[in-house]
Amino acid sequence: MNKMRENDSASAVYRDPMIDDMRDEEKNIHGANIYSDTKGTDLESEHKSDADEEDSPFEMVRAAVSNKDDPDLPCLTFRSWILGIVFCAALAFVNQFYWFRENSLSLGGYVVQLLSFPLGYLLALILPKRKFNTFGWQWSMNPGPFNIKEHVIISIFSGTSVGTAYGIDVVTIKRMWYKSDMGFGPSVLFILTSQIMGYSFAGLSRKFLVYPAAMIWPANLISVTLFRTFHESHSIGGRFTRTQIFWAFFAISFLWYFVPGVIFPALGFLSILCFVAPGNTIANQLGDAFNGVGMLNFSLDWSYISSAYTLSPIAIPWVYACNVFAGFVIIMWIATPIGYYKNTFNTGIMPMYTATLYQTNGSKFDIHQVMTPNNMLDAAKYAEYGPLRMTFTFAMTYGLGFAGLINLIVYVALYYGKDIVSRVRQSRSMDDDIHMKLMRKYKEVPHWWYLATFAITFSLAIVTCEVYHLMAWYWVIVATALPFVFTIPIGIVQALSNQQPGLNIITEFIIGYARPGDPIANVTFKVYGYITMAQALSLVGDQKLGHYMKIPPRHLFIAQLVGTIICAFVQLGVAFWLMNTVENMCTEKGYPFTCIQANTFFSASVIWGLVGPEKMFGTSSPYHPMLYLFIFGLLLPIPIWLLQKRFPDSWIKHIHTPLLFIASGFMPPAPSHVYTNWFIGCFFFNYLWHKYRNAQWTRYAFSLSAGLDCGLAISGIITYFAFMNVQIPDWWGAKTHHCPLAAQGYLPIESPA
């Protein structure tokens, strides 16, 4: 991931700019670069360290991962169980609760890393050290000092709850839009089978993606460094501890959210253009965050600065942030207004930015007017009702989705092609490295565990889909074949480049053409075909982290499996609780529980499933030209790559084309001002603070970010319960929509004759 010309004993080696930027931007807590800057070393370095003991053959692994292990350290202990279950359930609750809200928030794994450290030490102080004997197994609540392996297993345990289960999208849209409630029991089966099936693919691909030293998984090296910093460094200066910083900013964030969250919600949407020209439609459309492009729309609400779409502005290097924001500006502030105000696809009668679907006359598309009683498309009704239409922005982002996928493939081929081929060959012939040798001390997870997991989940998936009419059994087989084919090749790409090409667009295309007019089958196929592979690679990444940290594989398997099961029940419970109790859920009247992410998923189910890709993107469709954006994605990396080779030390080396497409993946449903405010946060935290107070940033940045996120999360939940039956005074500052004209098109809707 680095672009530079380096001379070694054989030849000049060209590398992707990303590692250069990681070396420049990412520093470990000790204040030294995680990656070596030594001239003449690169990702392909196979030289041993100067030390006498054996070490990894790869430079970046040697710099981050210890080549020693203490097999006597306890791992899956009573306190790691307690903290793992608590954090797993807590993150599952918080992330699912906020997933339904307009201002989504996602608590990441680093929050658990930071909080579990002092709590683990606290439990080591207060728990009794008495030993128990249960069925011949001797154990203790307190086996000694809290250690690094317990810390890692807690983070892996709770890491299953960092994201929300993809299948909950299906459960939500079936109930809230298609008026076909699955019920809690069938929903549990659907979630568990789609989530756990990935374990079998993860386990069966260990030999290719985890064991070989050549499969580095660079993202894990940051986590390894942070874990080692907590447990191997005792004093690195500074007036305050990280824990003190965490709780100080937790309190600030907790108290502040009462202002934009309850008293003065308008602080989340300070639209300068709408305040200056409230009666001007174009100013409203350019300035609004909900139905416009969010120009000069600022926020003092941390939930819109560190949202589920962008995550914390502190957690991304400044150069990466510039790439993402540049892509946002090009797509939303340049291409969208040009296409929209040229009335492309006759979208001038619709709002500029929304995932809502329309008829040709600009009125909202009512799916129940074109469906049969069993939620299938009625072709005769559809022909009479009229074709489906979407906004220019929504159509363009689908085209950019194709462009982004092919762009990533070309980018990886250019920057990592030779490296991938070399690593695959090495993985076959290279001897076990020191980490693999150390791991042989622990009992491996038998293959039959993973085969049994697959047999059980696959059988239950077929039963669930057939009995509850999600899709036919043979489509379950086809969907499952996709991750079977793609998990290892895409896993190799991710293990070397941190880039994961998604199968979601491919799955939508396959089932859309094979089963047009069936929206539920479309989204179900997408869940089993896409999320199974994504879940498998997430688990493989955790297995590599456990490999680096010398976590016993069977302990890791248990933690991942139990964590996933707990996460499924908690997140589904939260979803059903909110859908049963919140009035006007998933509508604008239900603010803040407007379900904007589920709404976009629903729109995709209509486009790809109910209507189908042939009608929406076929040669007779006005949106057909959007498919040709893949050519743009195909060609874009090539001139950048050539320029970077020609000018290796210029600013061009900081351009990473896959990052330019990041924002389009969330536009919609993301409020359009989140990227602006996130970028401003990146500027202050990861440019100014990082550049001029680097030692302070190194010590406190992640603690500050975690404190702000956790304080907001807890405050949001408390304010929901505390004010759910309280009537807030209706005043100007209590409103979030100050650009009312953005909810309509700039052209008038023609009245029927």
Tab-separated table of C-alpha atoms in Angstrom, residues 312-477:
chain	number	residue	atom	x	y	z
A	312	SER	CA	-15.282	9.247	14.248
A	313	PRO	CA	-13.259	11.990	12.526
A	314	ILE	CA	-10.392	11.056	14.842
A	315	ALA	CA	-10.201	7.486	13.546
A	316	ILE	CA	-9.070	8.249	9.976
A	317	PRO	CA	-5.773	9.726	8.738
A	318	TRP	CA	-6.021	13.252	7.372
A	319	VAL	CA	-4.945	12.283	3.853
A	320	TYR	CA	-7.653	9.616	3.675
A	321	ALA	CA	-10.232	12.138	4.884
A	322	CYS	CA	-9.220	14.527	2.098
A	323	ASN	CA	-9.784	11.789	-0.483
A	324	VAL	CA	-13.210	10.896	0.887
A	325	PHE	CA	-14.316	14.529	1.105
A	326	ALA	CA	-13.002	15.294	-2.389
A	327	GLY	CA	-15.153	12.451	-3.701
A	328	PHE	CA	-18.145	13.839	-1.816
A	329	VAL	CA	-17.641	17.337	-3.258
A	330	ILE	CA	-17.301	16.032	-6.815
A	331	ILE	CA	-20.384	13.821	-6.532
A	332	MET	CA	-22.728	15.937	-4.401
A	333	TRP	CA	-21.698	19.539	-4.954
A	334	ILE	CA	-20.682	19.399	-8.628
A	335	ALA	CA	-22.212	16.436	-10.479
A	336	THR	CA	-25.551	16.388	-8.641
A	337	PRO	CA	-26.524	20.072	-9.188
A	338	ILE	CA	-25.415	19.943	-12.824
A	339	GLY	CA	-27.419	16.814	-13.590
A	340	TYR	CA	-30.417	17.879	-11.528
A	341	TYR	CA	-30.773	21.435	-12.863
A	342	LYS	CA	-30.415	20.145	-16.402
A	343	ASN	CA	-33.552	18.139	-15.568
A	344	THR	CA	-31.844	14.869	-16.445
A	345	PHE	CA	-34.356	11.965	-16.433
A	346	ASN	CA	-37.075	14.606	-15.847
A	347	THR	CA	-36.135	14.689	-12.142
A	348	GLY	CA	-36.648	18.424	-11.729
A	349	ILE	CA	-40.163	17.737	-10.419
A	350	MET	CA	-38.674	15.653	-7.566
A	351	PRO	CA	-36.522	16.701	-4.613
A	352	MET	CA	-32.829	16.898	-5.391
A	353	TYR	CA	-31.753	14.259	-2.877
A	354	THR	CA	-33.807	11.398	-1.460
A	355	ALA	CA	-34.179	7.620	-1.599
A	356	THR	CA	-37.940	7.996	-2.032
A	357	LEU	CA	-39.361	6.477	-5.228
A	358	TYR	CA	-41.748	8.324	-7.573
A	359	GLN	CA	-44.103	8.043	-10.488
A	360	THR	CA	-43.449	9.891	-13.736
A	361	ASN	CA	-45.729	12.740	-12.606
A	362	GLY	CA	-43.675	13.381	-9.440
A	363	SER	CA	-46.043	11.768	-6.940
A	364	LYS	CA	-44.710	9.117	-4.573
A	365	PHE	CA	-44.717	5.545	-5.813
A	366	ASP	CA	-47.143	3.327	-3.871
A	367	ILE	CA	-45.952	-0.289	-4.116
A	368	HIS	CA	-49.301	-1.636	-2.920
A	369	GLN	CA	-50.898	-0.380	-6.123
A	370	VAL	CA	-48.776	-2.735	-8.231
A	371	MET	CA	-48.452	-5.835	-6.027
A	372	THR	CA	-50.363	-9.059	-5.666
A	373	PRO	CA	-51.551	-10.138	-2.188
A	374	ASN	CA	-48.391	-12.258	-1.780
A	375	ASN	CA	-46.058	-9.274	-2.368
A	376	MET	CA	-45.217	-10.029	-5.997
A	377	LEU	CA	-45.345	-7.622	-8.922
A	378	ASP	CA	-48.613	-7.579	-10.828
A	379	ALA	CA	-47.498	-6.752	-14.384
A	380	ALA	CA	-50.935	-5.538	-15.469
A	381	LYS	CA	-51.276	-3.193	-12.506
A	382	TYR	CA	-47.732	-1.901	-13.029
A	383	ALA	CA	-48.432	-1.163	-16.699
A	384	GLU	CA	-51.554	0.746	-15.701
A	385	TYR	CA	-49.998	2.568	-12.732
A	386	GLY	CA	-46.921	3.726	-14.613
A	387	PRO	CA	-43.159	3.129	-14.470
A	388	LEU	CA	-40.998	3.618	-11.386
A	389	ARG	CA	-38.803	6.719	-11.242
A	390	MET	CA	-36.047	7.869	-8.888
A	391	THR	CA	-34.077	11.066	-8.377
A	392	PHE	CA	-31.005	11.885	-10.421
A	393	THR	CA	-28.773	11.553	-7.342
A	394	PHE	CA	-30.133	8.116	-6.448
A	395	ALA	CA	-29.700	6.849	-10.012
A	396	MET	CA	-26.192	8.306	-10.222
A	397	THR	CA	-25.082	6.649	-6.975
A	398	TYR	CA	-26.126	3.271	-8.383
A	399	GLY	CA	-23.990	3.948	-11.432
A	400	LEU	CA	-21.161	5.000	-9.156
A	401	GLY	CA	-21.626	1.741	-7.277
A	402	PHE	CA	-20.736	-0.155	-10.430
A	403	ALA	CA	-17.873	2.264	-11.098
A	404	GLY	CA	-16.559	1.919	-7.542
A	405	LEU	CA	-16.546	-1.877	-7.703
A	406	ILE	CA	-14.641	-2.092	-10.987
A	407	ASN	CA	-12.366	0.757	-9.836
A	408	LEU	CA	-11.399	-1.219	-6.742
A	409	ILE	CA	-10.633	-4.315	-8.803
A	410	VAL	CA	-8.403	-2.350	-11.207
A	411	TYR	CA	-6.774	-0.447	-8.333
A	412	VAL	CA	-5.910	-3.662	-6.503
A	413	ALA	CA	-4.582	-5.212	-9.721
A	414	LEU	CA	-2.313	-2.226	-10.413
A	415	TYR	CA	-0.983	-1.673	-6.912
A	416	TYR	CA	-1.098	-5.188	-5.488
A	417	GLY	CA	-1.217	-7.540	-8.452
A	418	LYS	CA	2.415	-8.654	-8.304
A	419	ASP	CA	2.362	-8.687	-4.522
A	420	ILE	CA	-0.751	-10.876	-4.421
A	421	VAL	CA	0.725	-13.374	-6.863
A	422	SER	CA	3.977	-13.402	-4.896
A	423	ARG	CA	2.212	-13.844	-1.550
A	424	VAL	CA	0.017	-16.660	-2.838
A	425	ARG	CA	3.138	-18.465	-4.030
A	426	GLN	CA	4.857	-17.794	-0.718
A	427	SER	CA	1.870	-19.089	1.229
A	428	ARG	CA	2.314	-22.414	-0.545
A	429	SER	CA	6.070	-22.732	-0.181
A	430	MET	CA	7.156	-20.562	2.759
A	431	ASP	CA	7.979	-22.340	5.993
A	432	ASP	CA	5.917	-21.587	9.086
A	433	ASP	CA	6.881	-18.266	10.638
A	434	ILE	CA	7.445	-17.782	14.365
A	435	HIS	CA	3.778	-16.920	14.987
A	436	MET	CA	2.533	-20.134	13.389
A	437	LYS	CA	5.094	-22.130	15.362
A	438	LEU	CA	3.986	-20.528	18.622
A	439	MET	CA	0.334	-21.214	17.812
A	440	ARG	CA	1.021	-24.927	17.445
A	441	LYS	CA	1.142	-25.136	21.228
A	442	TYR	CA	-2.636	-24.724	21.311
A	443	LYS	CA	-5.321	-27.166	20.241
A	444	GLU	CA	-6.693	-26.254	16.838
A	445	VAL	CA	-10.403	-26.080	16.074
A	446	PRO	CA	-11.272	-29.338	14.269
A	447	HIS	CA	-12.613	-28.986	10.750
A	448	TRP	CA	-15.711	-30.941	11.726
A	449	TRP	CA	-16.751	-28.102	14.049
A	450	TYR	CA	-16.966	-25.794	11.050
A	451	LEU	CA	-18.555	-28.443	8.840
A	452	ALA	CA	-21.181	-29.098	11.509
A	453	THR	CA	-21.799	-25.353	11.793
A	454	PHE	CA	-22.336	-25.147	8.051
A	455	ALA	CA	-24.608	-28.202	7.921
A	456	ILE	CA	-26.815	-26.892	10.724
A	457	THR	CA	-27.085	-23.299	9.498
A	458	PHE	CA	-27.474	-24.265	5.838
A	459	SER	CA	-30.289	-26.705	6.668
A	460	LEU	CA	-32.013	-24.160	8.902
A	461	ALA	CA	-31.620	-21.500	6.179
A	462	ILE	CA	-33.450	-23.713	3.676
A	463	VAL	CA	-36.185	-24.509	6.196
A	464	THR	CA	-36.567	-20.840	7.158
A	465	CYS	CA	-36.741	-19.630	3.557
A	466	GLU	CA	-39.199	-22.338	2.484
A	467	VAL	CA	-41.507	-22.338	5.503
A	468	TYR	CA	-41.728	-18.548	5.784
A	469	HIS	CA	-41.845	-17.927	2.014
A	470	LEU	CA	-38.663	-15.898	1.707
A	471	MET	CA	-37.322	-17.696	-1.367
A	472	ALA	CA	-37.142	-21.197	-2.841
A	473	TRP	CA	-34.612	-23.706	-1.486
A	474	TYR	CA	-32.572	-23.796	-4.694
A	475	TRP	CA	-31.920	-20.060	-4.463
A	476	VAL	CA	-30.437	-20.669	-1.000
A	477	ILE	CA	-28.006	-23.073	-2.664
